[in-house]
CSV table of C-alpha atoms and ligand atoms in Angstrom, one decimal:
chain,number,residue,atom,x,y,z
A,10,UNK,CA,48.9,-11.6,85.1
A,11,UNK,CA,49.2,-13.3,88.5
A,12,UNK,CA,46.8,-16.2,89.0
A,13,UNK,CA,43.8,-15.2,90.8
A,14,UNK,CA,43.8,-11.5,90.0
A,15,UNK,CA,40.3,-10.2,90.1
A,16,UNK,CA,38.5,-9.8,86.8
A,17,UNK,CA,38.1,-6.1,85.9
A,18,UNK,CA,35.1,-4.5,83.8
A,19,UNK,CA,35.2,-1.0,82.4
A,20,UNK,CA,31.8,0.6,81.5
A,21,UNK,CA,31.9,4.0,79.6
A,22,UNK,CA,29.6,6.7,80.6
A,23,UNK,CA,29.3,10.3,79.6
A,24,UNK,CA,32.1,12.9,80.3
A,25,UNK,CA,31.7,14.6,83.7
A,26,UNK,CA,33.2,17.8,82.1
A,27,UNK,CA,35.4,18.8,79.2
A,28,UNK,CA,38.7,17.0,79.5
A,29,UNK,CA,41.3,19.3,81.4
A,30,UNK,CA,43.9,19.4,83.9
A,31,UNK,CA,47.8,18.8,84.1
A,32,UNK,CA,48.8,15.0,84.7
A,33,UNK,CA,51.8,13.0,84.6
A,34,UNK,CA,51.1,9.5,83.4
A,35,UNK,CA,53.2,6.7,84.9
A,36,UNK,CA,56.7,6.0,83.9
A,37,UNK,CA,58.1,4.5,80.6
A,38,UNK,CA,57.8,0.7,80.4
A,39,UNK,CA,60.6,0.0,78.1
A,40,UNK,CA,63.1,2.2,80.2
A,41,UNK,CA,61.7,0.7,83.6
A,42,UNK,CA,62.6,-2.8,82.3
A,43,UNK,CA,65.8,-1.8,81.2
A,44,UNK,CA,66.9,0.2,84.3
A,45,UNK,CA,66.5,-3.1,86.6
A,46,UNK,CA,68.2,-5.3,84.0
A,47,UNK,CA,71.4,-2.9,83.6
A,48,UNK,CA,71.1,-1.9,87.0
A,49,UNK,CA,71.3,-5.6,88.2
A,50,UNK,CA,74.3,-6.3,85.9
A,51,UNK,CA,76.0,-3.0,86.9
A,52,UNK,CA,78.9,-2.6,89.6
A,53,UNK,CA,77.5,-0.4,92.3
A,54,UNK,CA,74.1,1.0,93.3
A,55,UNK,CA,71.6,2.2,90.7
A,56,UNK,CA,68.8,4.7,92.2
A,57,UNK,CA,65.7,4.7,89.8
A,58,UNK,CA,63.0,7.4,90.1
A,59,UNK,CA,59.8,7.4,88.1
A,60,UNK,CA,59.9,3.6,87.6
A,61,UNK,CA,56.6,2.1,86.4
A,62,UNK,CA,55.0,0.0,89.1
A,63,UNK,CA,53.1,-1.8,86.4
A,64,UNK,CA,52.9,-5.7,86.5
A,65,UNK,CA,55.3,-6.0,83.5
A,66,UNK,CA,58.2,-4.2,84.8
A,67,UNK,CA,57.4,-5.6,88.3
A,68,UNK,CA,57.8,-9.0,86.9
A,69,UNK,CA,61.3,-8.2,85.7
A,70,UNK,CA,62.1,-6.8,88.9
A,71,UNK,CA,60.9,-10.0,90.6
A,72,UNK,CA,62.9,-12.2,88.1
A,73,UNK,CA,66.3,-10.2,89.1
A,74,UNK,CA,65.7,-10.6,92.7
A,75,UNK,CA,65.2,-14.5,92.3
A,76,UNK,CA,68.6,-14.3,90.8
A,77,UNK,CA,69.9,-12.9,94.0
A,78,UNK,CA,69.9,-9.2,93.1
A,79,UNK,CA,69.0,-7.0,96.1
A,80,UNK,CA,66.4,-4.6,94.7
A,81,UNK,CA,64.1,-2.6,97.1
A,82,UNK,CA,60.4,-2.8,97.0
A,83,UNK,CA,59.4,0.1,94.7
A,84,UNK,CA,57.8,3.2,96.6
A,85,UNK,CA,56.2,6.0,94.5
A,86,UNK,CA,58.6,5.0,91.8
A,87,UNK,CA,61.7,4.9,93.6
A,88,UNK,CA,63.7,1.6,93.5
A,89,UNK,CA,67.4,0.9,94.7
A,90,UNK,CA,69.3,-1.8,92.8
A,91,UNK,CA,72.3,-3.3,94.2
A,92,UNK,CA,74.1,-4.4,91.2
A,93,UNK,CA,76.0,-7.6,91.2
A,94,UNK,CA,78.1,-7.3,88.0
A,95,UNK,CA,77.8,-9.1,84.7
A,96,UNK,CA,78.9,-12.2,86.2
A,97,UNK,CA,77.1,-12.1,89.6
A,98,UNK,CA,73.5,-13.6,88.9
A,99,UNK,CA,72.6,-16.7,90.7
A,100,UNK,CA,70.6,-19.6,89.6
A,101,UNK,CA,67.0,-19.0,90.4
A,102,UNK,CA,65.2,-21.6,92.6
A,103,UNK,CA,62.2,-21.9,90.1
A,104,UNK,CA,61.1,-20.9,86.5
A,105,UNK,CA,61.2,-17.2,86.1
A,106,UNK,CA,57.6,-16.1,85.4
A,107,UNK,CA,57.2,-12.8,83.3
A,108,UNK,CA,53.5,-12.7,82.9
A,109,UNK,CA,52.2,-10.7,80.0
A,110,UNK,CA,55.6,-9.1,79.3
A,111,UNK,CA,57.3,-9.7,76.0
A,112,UNK,CA,60.0,-7.0,76.7
A,113,UNK,CA,61.0,-9.1,79.9
A,114,UNK,CA,61.1,-12.5,78.1
A,115,UNK,CA,62.9,-11.5,74.9
A,116,UNK,CA,65.5,-9.1,76.7
A,117,UNK,CA,66.3,-11.7,79.6
A,118,UNK,CA,66.7,-14.4,77.2
A,119,UNK,CA,69.8,-12.6,75.7
A,120,UNK,CA,71.0,-12.0,79.2
A,121,UNK,CA,70.3,-15.7,80.5
A,122,UNK,CA,71.9,-17.2,77.3
A,123,UNK,CA,75.2,-15.9,78.8
A,124,UNK,CA,75.0,-17.2,82.2
A,125,UNK,CA,76.6,-20.3,83.8
A,126,UNK,CA,73.3,-21.7,85.0
A,127,UNK,CA,70.1,-23.1,83.4
A,128,UNK,CA,66.9,-21.1,83.6
A,129,UNK,CA,63.4,-21.5,82.4
A,130,UNK,CA,61.3,-18.5,81.4
A,131,UNK,CA,57.6,-18.6,81.3
A,132,UNK,CA,54.7,-16.4,80.8
A,133,UNK,CA,50.9,-16.1,80.7
A,134,UNK,CA,48.5,-17.4,78.1
A,135,UNK,CA,48.8,-14.3,76.0
A,136,UNK,CA,52.5,-14.4,76.0
A,137,UNK,CA,52.9,-18.3,75.5
A,138,UNK,CA,51.2,-17.5,72.0
A,139,UNK,CA,53.8,-15.2,70.8
A,140,UNK,CA,56.7,-15.8,68.6
A,141,UNK,CA,60.0,-16.3,70.4
A,142,UNK,CA,61.8,-17.9,67.5
A,143,UNK,CA,63.0,-14.4,66.5
A,144,UNK,CA,65.2,-14.4,69.6
A,145,UNK,CA,66.0,-18.1,69.8
A,146,UNK,CA,67.2,-18.5,66.1
A,147,UNK,CA,70.1,-15.6,66.4
A,148,UNK,CA,70.8,-16.5,70.0
A,149,UNK,CA,71.5,-20.1,68.7
A,150,UNK,CA,73.6,-18.7,66.1
A,151,UNK,CA,75.9,-17.0,68.9
A,152,UNK,CA,76.2,-20.6,70.5
A,153,UNK,CA,73.1,-20.6,73.0
A,154,UNK,CA,71.2,-23.7,73.7
A,155,UNK,CA,67.5,-22.9,73.9
A,156,UNK,CA,64.7,-25.5,74.1
A,157,UNK,CA,61.0,-24.6,73.4
A,158,UNK,CA,57.8,-26.0,72.0
A,159,UNK,CA,57.8,-24.7,68.5
A,160,UNK,CA,59.5,-21.3,69.3
A,161,UNK,CA,57.0,-20.4,72.1
A,162,UNK,CA,57.5,-19.9,75.7
A,163,UNK,CA,58.3,-21.7,78.1
A,164,UNK,CA,61.9,-21.2,77.0
A,165,UNK,CA,64.6,-23.5,78.7
A,166,UNK,CA,68.0,-21.7,78.5
A,167,UNK,CA,70.8,-24.0,79.2
A,168,UNK,CA,73.6,-22.2,80.8
A,169,UNK,CA,77.4,-22.7,80.5
A,170,UNK,CA,77.7,-22.0,76.9
A,171,UNK,CA,80.4,-19.8,75.2
A,172,UNK,CA,78.7,-17.3,73.2
A,173,UNK,CA,80.5,-15.7,70.1
A,174,UNK,CA,79.6,-12.3,68.4
A,175,UNK,CA,77.5,-12.4,65.2
A,176,UNK,CA,76.6,-9.8,62.7
A,177,UNK,CA,72.9,-10.0,62.5
A,178,UNK,CA,70.4,-8.4,60.0
A,179,UNK,CA,67.0,-8.2,61.7
A,180,UNK,CA,64.3,-9.8,59.6
A,181,UNK,CA,61.9,-7.5,61.4
A,182,UNK,CA,61.8,-4.0,63.0
A,183,UNK,CA,61.9,-5.0,66.5
A,184,UNK,CA,63.8,-3.2,69.4
A,185,UNK,CA,63.1,-6.3,71.6
A,186,UNK,CA,65.2,-8.6,69.3
A,187,UNK,CA,67.8,-5.9,68.8
A,188,UNK,CA,68.2,-5.4,72.6
A,189,UNK,CA,68.2,-9.1,73.3
A,190,UNK,CA,71.3,-9.5,70.9
A,191,UNK,CA,73.1,-6.5,72.3
A,192,UNK,CA,72.7,-8.1,75.9
A,193,UNK,CA,73.9,-11.3,74.8
A,194,UNK,CA,76.6,-9.4,73.2
A,195,UNK,CA,78.0,-8.4,76.5
A,196,UNK,CA,78.7,-12.0,77.2
A,197,UNK,CA,80.0,-12.9,73.7
A,198,UNK,CA,83.6,-13.3,72.5
A,199,UNK,CA,84.3,-10.6,69.9
A,200,UNK,CA,81.7,-8.1,68.7
A,201,UNK,CA,78.0,-8.5,68.3
A,202,UNK,CA,76.4,-6.5,65.6
A,203,UNK,CA,72.6,-5.9,64.7
A,204,UNK,CA,71.3,-4.0,61.7
A,205,UNK,CA,67.8,-3.0,61.8
A,206,UNK,CA,65.5,-2.5,58.7
A,207,UNK,CA,63.9,0.7,60.1
A,208,UNK,CA,64.7,2.6,63.3
A,209,UNK,CA,63.3,1.2,66.5
A,210,UNK,CA,63.5,2.5,70.1
A,211,UNK,CA,67.1,2.9,71.2
A,212,UNK,CA,66.8,2.9,75.0
A,213,UNK,CA,69.0,-0.1,75.3
A,214,UNK,CA,71.7,1.7,73.5
A,215,UNK,CA,71.3,4.9,75.3
A,216,UNK,CA,71.2,3.2,78.6
A,217,UNK,CA,74.3,1.1,78.0
A,218,UNK,CA,76.2,4.3,76.9
A,219,UNK,CA,75.0,5.7,80.3
A,220,UNK,CA,76.3,2.8,82.2
A,221,UNK,CA,79.7,3.5,80.4
A,222,UNK,CA,79.4,0.6,78.0
A,223,UNK,CA,80.3,1.5,74.4
A,224,UNK,CA,77.9,1.1,71.8
A,225,UNK,CA,79.1,1.7,68.3
A,226,UNK,CA,76.6,3.1,65.9
A,227,UNK,CA,76.8,3.4,62.3
A,228,UNK,CA,73.5,4.2,60.6
A,229,UNK,CA,71.2,1.2,60.9
A,230,UNK,CA,73.9,-1.0,62.5
A,231,UNK,CA,74.6,-1.0,66.4
A,232,UNK,CA,77.6,-3.0,67.7
A,233,UNK,CA,78.9,-4.0,71.1
A,234,UNK,CA,82.2,-5.6,72.1
A,235,UNK,CA,82.0,-8.4,74.6
A,236,UNK,CA,83.9,-8.4,77.9
A,237,UNK,CA,83.2,-4.8,79.4
A,238,UNK,CA,81.5,-3.7,82.3
A,239,UNK,CA,78.5,-1.7,83.5
A,240,UNK,CA,79.0,1.0,86.0
A,241,UNK,CA,75.9,2.0,88.1
A,242,UNK,CA,74.1,5.4,87.7
A,243,UNK,CA,71.1,7.2,88.5
A,244,UNK,CA,67.9,6.8,86.3
A,245,UNK,CA,65.2,9.3,86.1
A,246,UNK,CA,62.4,7.5,84.2
A,247,UNK,CA,60.2,9.9,82.0
A,248,UNK,CA,56.3,9.4,81.6
A,249,UNK,CA,55.5,6.8,79.1
A,250,UNK,CA,54.5,8.5,75.8
A,251,UNK,CA,52.7,5.1,74.9
A,252,UNK,CA,50.5,5.7,78.1
A,253,UNK,CA,50.3,9.4,77.2
A,254,UNK,CA,49.1,8.4,74.0
A,255,UNK,CA,45.6,7.6,75.3
A,256,UNK,CA,45.2,11.0,76.6
A,257,UNK,CA,46.6,12.7,73.3
A,258,UNK,CA,43.8,11.0,71.5
A,259,UNK,CA,41.2,11.5,74.3
A,260,UNK,CA,41.6,15.0,74.3
A,261,UNK,CA,41.8,15.5,70.5
A,262,UNK,CA,38.4,13.7,70.0
A,263,UNK,CA,36.5,14.9,73.0
A,264,UNK,CA,34.9,18.5,72.4
A,265,UNK,CA,36.2,21.3,74.5
A,266,UNK,CA,39.3,19.6,75.7
A,267,UNK,CA,42.5,21.3,77.0
A,268,UNK,CA,44.9,18.8,78.8
A,269,UNK,CA,48.6,19.1,79.6
A,270,UNK,CA,50.7,15.9,80.0
A,271,UNK,CA,54.0,16.3,82.0
A,272,UNK,CA,57.4,15.2,81.6
A,273,UNK,CA,56.7,12.9,78.6
A,274,UNK,CA,59.6,10.9,77.1
A,275,UNK,CA,60.1,12.3,73.7
A,276,UNK,CA,62.9,9.9,72.4
A,277,UNK,CA,62.7,10.3,68.5
A,278,UNK,CA,62.3,6.7,68.1
A,279,UNK,CA,59.0,6.8,70.1
A,280,UNK,CA,57.2,9.9,69.1
A,281,UNK,CA,55.5,8.5,65.8
A,282,UNK,CA,52.2,8.9,67.6
A,283,UNK,CA,52.5,12.7,67.7
A,284,UNK,CA,53.4,13.0,64.1
A,285,UNK,CA,50.6,11.0,62.9
A,286,UNK,CA,48.1,12.7,65.1
A,287,UNK,CA,49.6,16.1,63.7
A,288,UNK,CA,49.2,14.7,60.1
A,289,UNK,CA,45.6,14.1,61.1
A,290,UNK,CA,45.2,17.9,62.2
A,291,UNK,CA,45.5,17.4,66.1
A,292,UNK,CA,46.5,20.5,68.0
A,293,UNK,CA,49.5,19.3,70.2
A,294,UNK,CA,51.9,21.7,71.5
A,295,UNK,CA,55.5,20.6,72.7
A,296,UNK,CA,56.3,22.7,75.6
A,297,UNK,CA,59.7,23.1,77.7
A,298,UNK,CA,61.8,20.3,76.0
A,299,UNK,CA,64.7,19.4,77.9
A,300,UNK,CA,67.0,16.3,78.6
A,301,UNK,CA,66.9,14.1,81.5
A,302,UNK,CA,69.6,11.2,81.9
A,303,UNK,CA,70.0,10.8,78.2
A,304,UNK,CA,66.5,10.8,77.2
A,305,UNK,CA,64.5,13.9,76.0
A,306,UNK,CA,61.4,14.9,77.7
A,307,UNK,CA,58.7,17.5,77.3
A,308,UNK,CA,55.3,18.6,78.6
A,309,UNK,CA,52.7,18.1,75.8
A,310,UNK,CA,49.6,20.4,75.7
A,311,UNK,CA,46.7,18.9,73.6
A,312,UNK,CA,43.3,20.5,72.6
A,313,UNK,CA,40.4,19.4,70.7
A,314,UNK,CA,40.7,19.3,66.9
A,315,UNK,CA,38.8,18.3,63.8
A,316,UNK,CA,40.7,15.2,62.8
A,317,UNK,CA,41.1,14.1,59.1
A,318,UNK,CA,41.8,10.6,57.8
A,319,UNK,CA,45.2,10.0,56.4
A,320,UNK,CA,47.3,7.5,54.7
A,321,UNK,CA,49.9,6.8,57.4
A,322,UNK,CA,53.5,7.0,56.3
A,323,UNK,CA,55.2,3.3,56.6
A,324,UNK,CA,58.3,5.0,58.1
A,325,UNK,CA,56.3,6.1,61.2
A,326,UNK,CA,55.0,2.6,61.7
A,327,UNK,CA,57.8,1.3,64.0
A,328,UNK,CA,58.1,4.8,65.7
A,329,UNK,CA,54.4,4.4,66.9
A,330,UNK,CA,54.0,0.6,67.1
A,331,UNK,CA,52.4,0.3,70.4
A,332,UNK,CA,50.0,3.2,69.7
A,333,UNK,CA,47.9,1.9,66.8
A,334,UNK,CA,44.8,0.6,69.1
A,335,UNK,CA,44.2,4.2,70.3
A,336,UNK,CA,45.3,5.8,66.8
A,337,UNK,CA,42.6,3.5,65.2
A,338,UNK,CA,40.1,5.2,67.5
A,339,UNK,CA,41.2,8.7,66.4
A,340,UNK,CA,40.9,7.5,62.8
A,341,UNK,CA,37.1,6.5,63.5
A,342,UNK,CA,36.4,10.1,64.8
A,343,UNK,CA,38.2,11.6,61.8
A,344,UNK,CA,36.6,12.8,58.7
A,345,UNK,CA,37.7,10.5,55.5
A,346,UNK,CA,39.5,7.5,55.2
A,347,UNK,CA,42.6,6.3,57.2
A,348,UNK,CA,44.9,3.9,55.6
A,349,UNK,CA,47.6,1.8,57.5
A,350,UNK,CA,49.9,-0.6,55.8
A,351,UNK,CA,53.2,-2.1,56.7
A,352,UNK,CA,52.1,-2.9,60.3
A,353,UNK,CA,52.1,-6.9,60.2
A,354,UNK,CA,53.9,-6.8,63.6
A,355,UNK,CA,50.6,-5.6,65.1
A,356,UNK,CA,49.4,-9.3,64.5
A,357,UNK,CA,52.0,-10.5,67.1
A,358,UNK,CA,51.5,-8.0,70.1
A,359,UNK,CA,49.8,-8.8,73.2
A,360,UNK,CA,46.9,-9.7,71.1
A,361,UNK,CA,46.4,-9.7,67.2
A,362,UNK,CA,45.7,-5.9,67.3
A,363,UNK,CA,44.6,-5.7,63.7
A,364,UNK,CA,41.9,-8.4,64.2
A,365,UNK,CA,40.7,-7.4,67.8
A,366,UNK,CA,40.4,-3.7,66.8
A,367,UNK,CA,38.8,-4.3,63.5
A,368,UNK,CA,36.2,-6.4,65.3
A,369,UNK,CA,35.6,-4.0,68.3
A,370,UNK,CA,35.4,-1.1,66.0
A,371,UNK,CA,33.0,-2.8,63.7
A,372,UNK,CA,30.6,-4.0,66.6
A,373,UNK,CA,30.6,-0.2,67.5
A,374,UNK,CA,29.3,0.6,64.1
A,375,UNK,CA,32.6,1.9,62.2
A,376,UNK,CA,33.6,0.6,59.0
A,377,UNK,CA,36.9,-0.7,59.7
A,378,UNK,CA,38.5,-3.5,57.4
A,379,UNK,CA,41.5,-5.5,58.6
A,380,UNK,CA,44.1,-6.2,55.9
A,381,UNK,CA,47.1,-8.4,56.2
A,382,UNK,CA,49.4,-5.6,57.1
A,383,UNK,CA,47.1,-3.0,58.5
A,384,UNK,CA,43.6,-1.6,58.5
A,385,UNK,CA,41.2,0.9,56.4
A,386,UNK,CA,39.1,2.9,58.5
A,387,UNK,CA,36.2,4.9,57.2
A,388,UNK,CA,36.1,7.9,59.7
A,389,UNK,CA,32.7,9.1,61.1
A,390,UNK,CA,33.9,12.2,62.2
A,391,UNK,CA,31.1,14.1,60.8
A,392,UNK,CA,29.0,12.6,63.6
A,393,UNK,CA,29.0,14.0,67.1
A,394,UNK,CA,28.8,10.2,68.4
A,395,UNK,CA,30.5,8.0,65.9
A,396,UNK,CA,30.5,4.9,68.1
A,397,UNK,CA,27.5,2.9,69.2
A,398,UNK,CA,27.3,0.4,71.9
A,399,UNK,CA,29.0,-3.1,72.4
A,400,UNK,CA,30.5,-5.4,74.7
A,401,UNK,CA,34.2,-5.8,73.9
A,402,UNK,CA,36.7,-8.5,75.1
A,403,UNK,CA,40.2,-7.0,75.4
A,404,UNK,CA,41.9,-10.2,74.6
A,405,UNK,CA,44.3,-10.1,77.5
A,406,UNK,CA,45.6,-6.9,75.7
A,407,UNK,CA,46.0,-3.8,78.0
A,408,UNK,CA,46.1,-1.3,75.3
A,409,UNK,CA,43.0,-2.6,73.5
A,410,UNK,CA,41.1,-2.0,76.8
A,411,UNK,CA,42.3,1.6,77.2
A,412,UNK,CA,41.7,2.3,73.4
A,413,UNK,CA,37.9,1.4,73.8
A,414,UNK,CA,37.7,3.4,77.1
A,415,UNK,CA,39.0,6.4,75.1
A,416,UNK,CA,36.3,5.6,72.4
A,417,UNK,CA,33.8,5.8,75.2
A,418,UNK,CA,34.0,9.8,75.0
A,419,UNK,CA,32.4,9.9,71.6
A,420,UNK,CA,30.0,6.7,72.1
A,421,UNK,CA,26.2,7.2,71.7
A,422,UNK,CA,25.7,4.2,74.0
A,423,UNK,CA,27.7,2.4,76.6
A,424,UNK,CA,30.8,0.4,75.6
A,425,UNK,CA,31.5,-2.5,78.2
A,426,UNK,CA,35.0,-3.7,78.2
A,427,UNK,CA,35.8,-7.0,79.9
A,428,UNK,CA,39.3,-8.1,81.3
A,429,UNK,CA,40.7,-4.6,81.9
A,430,UNK,CA,42.8,-6.1,84.7
A,431,UNK,CA,45.5,-6.3,82.0
A,432,UNK,CA,45.6,-2.5,82.1
A,433,UNK,CA,47.7,-2.8,85.2
A,434,UNK,CA,50.7,-4.4,83.1
A,435,UNK,CA,51.5,-0.9,81.6
A,436,UNK,CA,49.2,1.6,83.3
A,437,UNK,CA,48.3,1.1,87.0
A,438,UNK,CA,45.8,4.0,87.9
A,439,UNK,CA,44.5,4.6,84.2
A,440,UNK,CA,40.7,4.6,85.2
A,441,UNK,CA,41.3,7.0,88.1
A,442,UNK,CA,43.5,9.4,86.1
A,443,UNK,CA,41.1,9.3,83.2
A,444,UNK,CA,38.2,10.1,85.6
A,445,UNK,CA,40.2,12.7,87.3
A,446,UNK,CA,40.5,14.7,83.8
A,447,UNK,CA,36.7,14.4,83.2
A,448,UNK,CA,36.3,11.1,81.3
A,449,UNK,CA,33.6,8.8,82.2
A,450,UNK,CA,34.3,5.2,83.2
A,451,UNK,CA,32.9,2.9,85.8
A,452,UNK,CA,35.0,0.2,87.0
A,453,UNK,CA,33.9,-2.9,88.6
A,454,UNK,CA,35.7,-5.9,89.9
A,455,UNK,CA,34.8,-9.6,90.2
A,456,UNK,CA,36.9,-12.3,92.0
A,457,UNK,CA,38.1,-14.7,89.2
A,458,UNK,CA,36.3,-17.7,89.0
A,459,UNK,CA,33.2,-16.0,90.5
B,27,S3P,C1,59.4,-2.8,73.4
B,27,S3P,C2,59.5,-3.0,71.9
B,27,S3P,C3,58.5,-3.2,71.0
B,27,S3P,C4,57.1,-2.7,71.7
B,27,S3P,C5,57.0,-3.1,73.2
B,27,S3P,C6,58.1,-2.8,74.1
B,27,S3P,C7,60.9,-2.6,74.0
B,27,S3P,O1,58.3,-4.7,70.8
B,27,S3P,O2,56.0,-3.1,71.1
B,27,S3P,O3,55.8,-2.7,73.8
B,27,S3P,O4,60.8,-2.3,75.2
B,27,S3P,O5,61.7,-2.9,73.4
B,27,S3P,P1,59.0,-5.1,69.4
B,27,S3P,O6,60.5,-4.8,69.6
B,27,S3P,O7,58.6,-6.6,69.4
B,27,S3P,O8,58.3,-4.3,68.2
């Protein structure tokens, strides 16, 4: 968050009508970041439509501007990036601030490791607590020199190093680390290969390919050869399935709902939320599947359904990694027990999503037990209103805030959610869209420090 951002509180209230309508949620955050990064490093002009005008992707945009890339101010999701080529970035005058955005910091670390100049990457309080050693270690193996205090931001990336390709086996399923190394690989001598322990989102590989840069894929291993070039192309960013997820759960748990979400990105490395909700008995129909600029897209129609608790298959965890806060809300509204394992990565997201969600659900009267790598939730779906009332601090985490706003649809009392200004990192306009389809939410703003 920018300093002095007003503090925002959500107060849940009863639905104004059964959830209905046809909406398009904002652009995909992962693809928006990458469109600026690759557009900046390409030769030629990249025109982006559907760009997410959220704080996270805007921070990426500001950082590349600060490195001399002409980028227009986004208007209704349209952005024009005048690429400067792989070697055209200039030293920024000040540290690069990426706010709350782990994707900006980790992917940019890979790009900046290959530059001739020194940079410092900084972020907000939440980001400064998150692990960066996972990118520092392999980048160091490639020859980068990065200084940090015990593997946390700020990161000082010394420029002017000769990078060499490595063959790296990721210790955790992380698209950010994979992407960081592939981007550093564009600047490295020889080949850079990354093998992932489980499939993670592949937007970087797809977009590199779209920009004419070959990525060799062999099962779980992706490789790039240094020394190529990127050629600008138009990018149509689909709606973010991670933002759509709040409405998929909202319409599943609210009685009488029938909602359509248009133009949602359906990349198979991102659709775990649909698979998990369907295992729970959700009524989701995929309509008019199509492909837009190398990414699959569809409209999703979702109706209320009686959900049941499930044991979530571990293979689906990386494919739904950002959706667990709201999936926990779905589990609380299901009949029977839901068990999640193999999701220790949730502990190092914008907040410790296992601890923060378990605490919040417990405060609302749900039996939720945090485990080292997941959660056990006793669904209270036999009750019309399984949630009670509580005051929740979202701990600087946008998805925690939105998940509890969705819980408000089935709450007997009022849920007061503090610090919802963080919602703007990924989903500007969430509260208005939620109200538009019939959800009950009051929004109050207070100047920070007031
Ligand atoms: C992202 C990858 C995921 C995800 C994050 C966005 C990306 O993080 O949680 O919101 O754009 O590559 P990890 O790669 O750390 O799992």
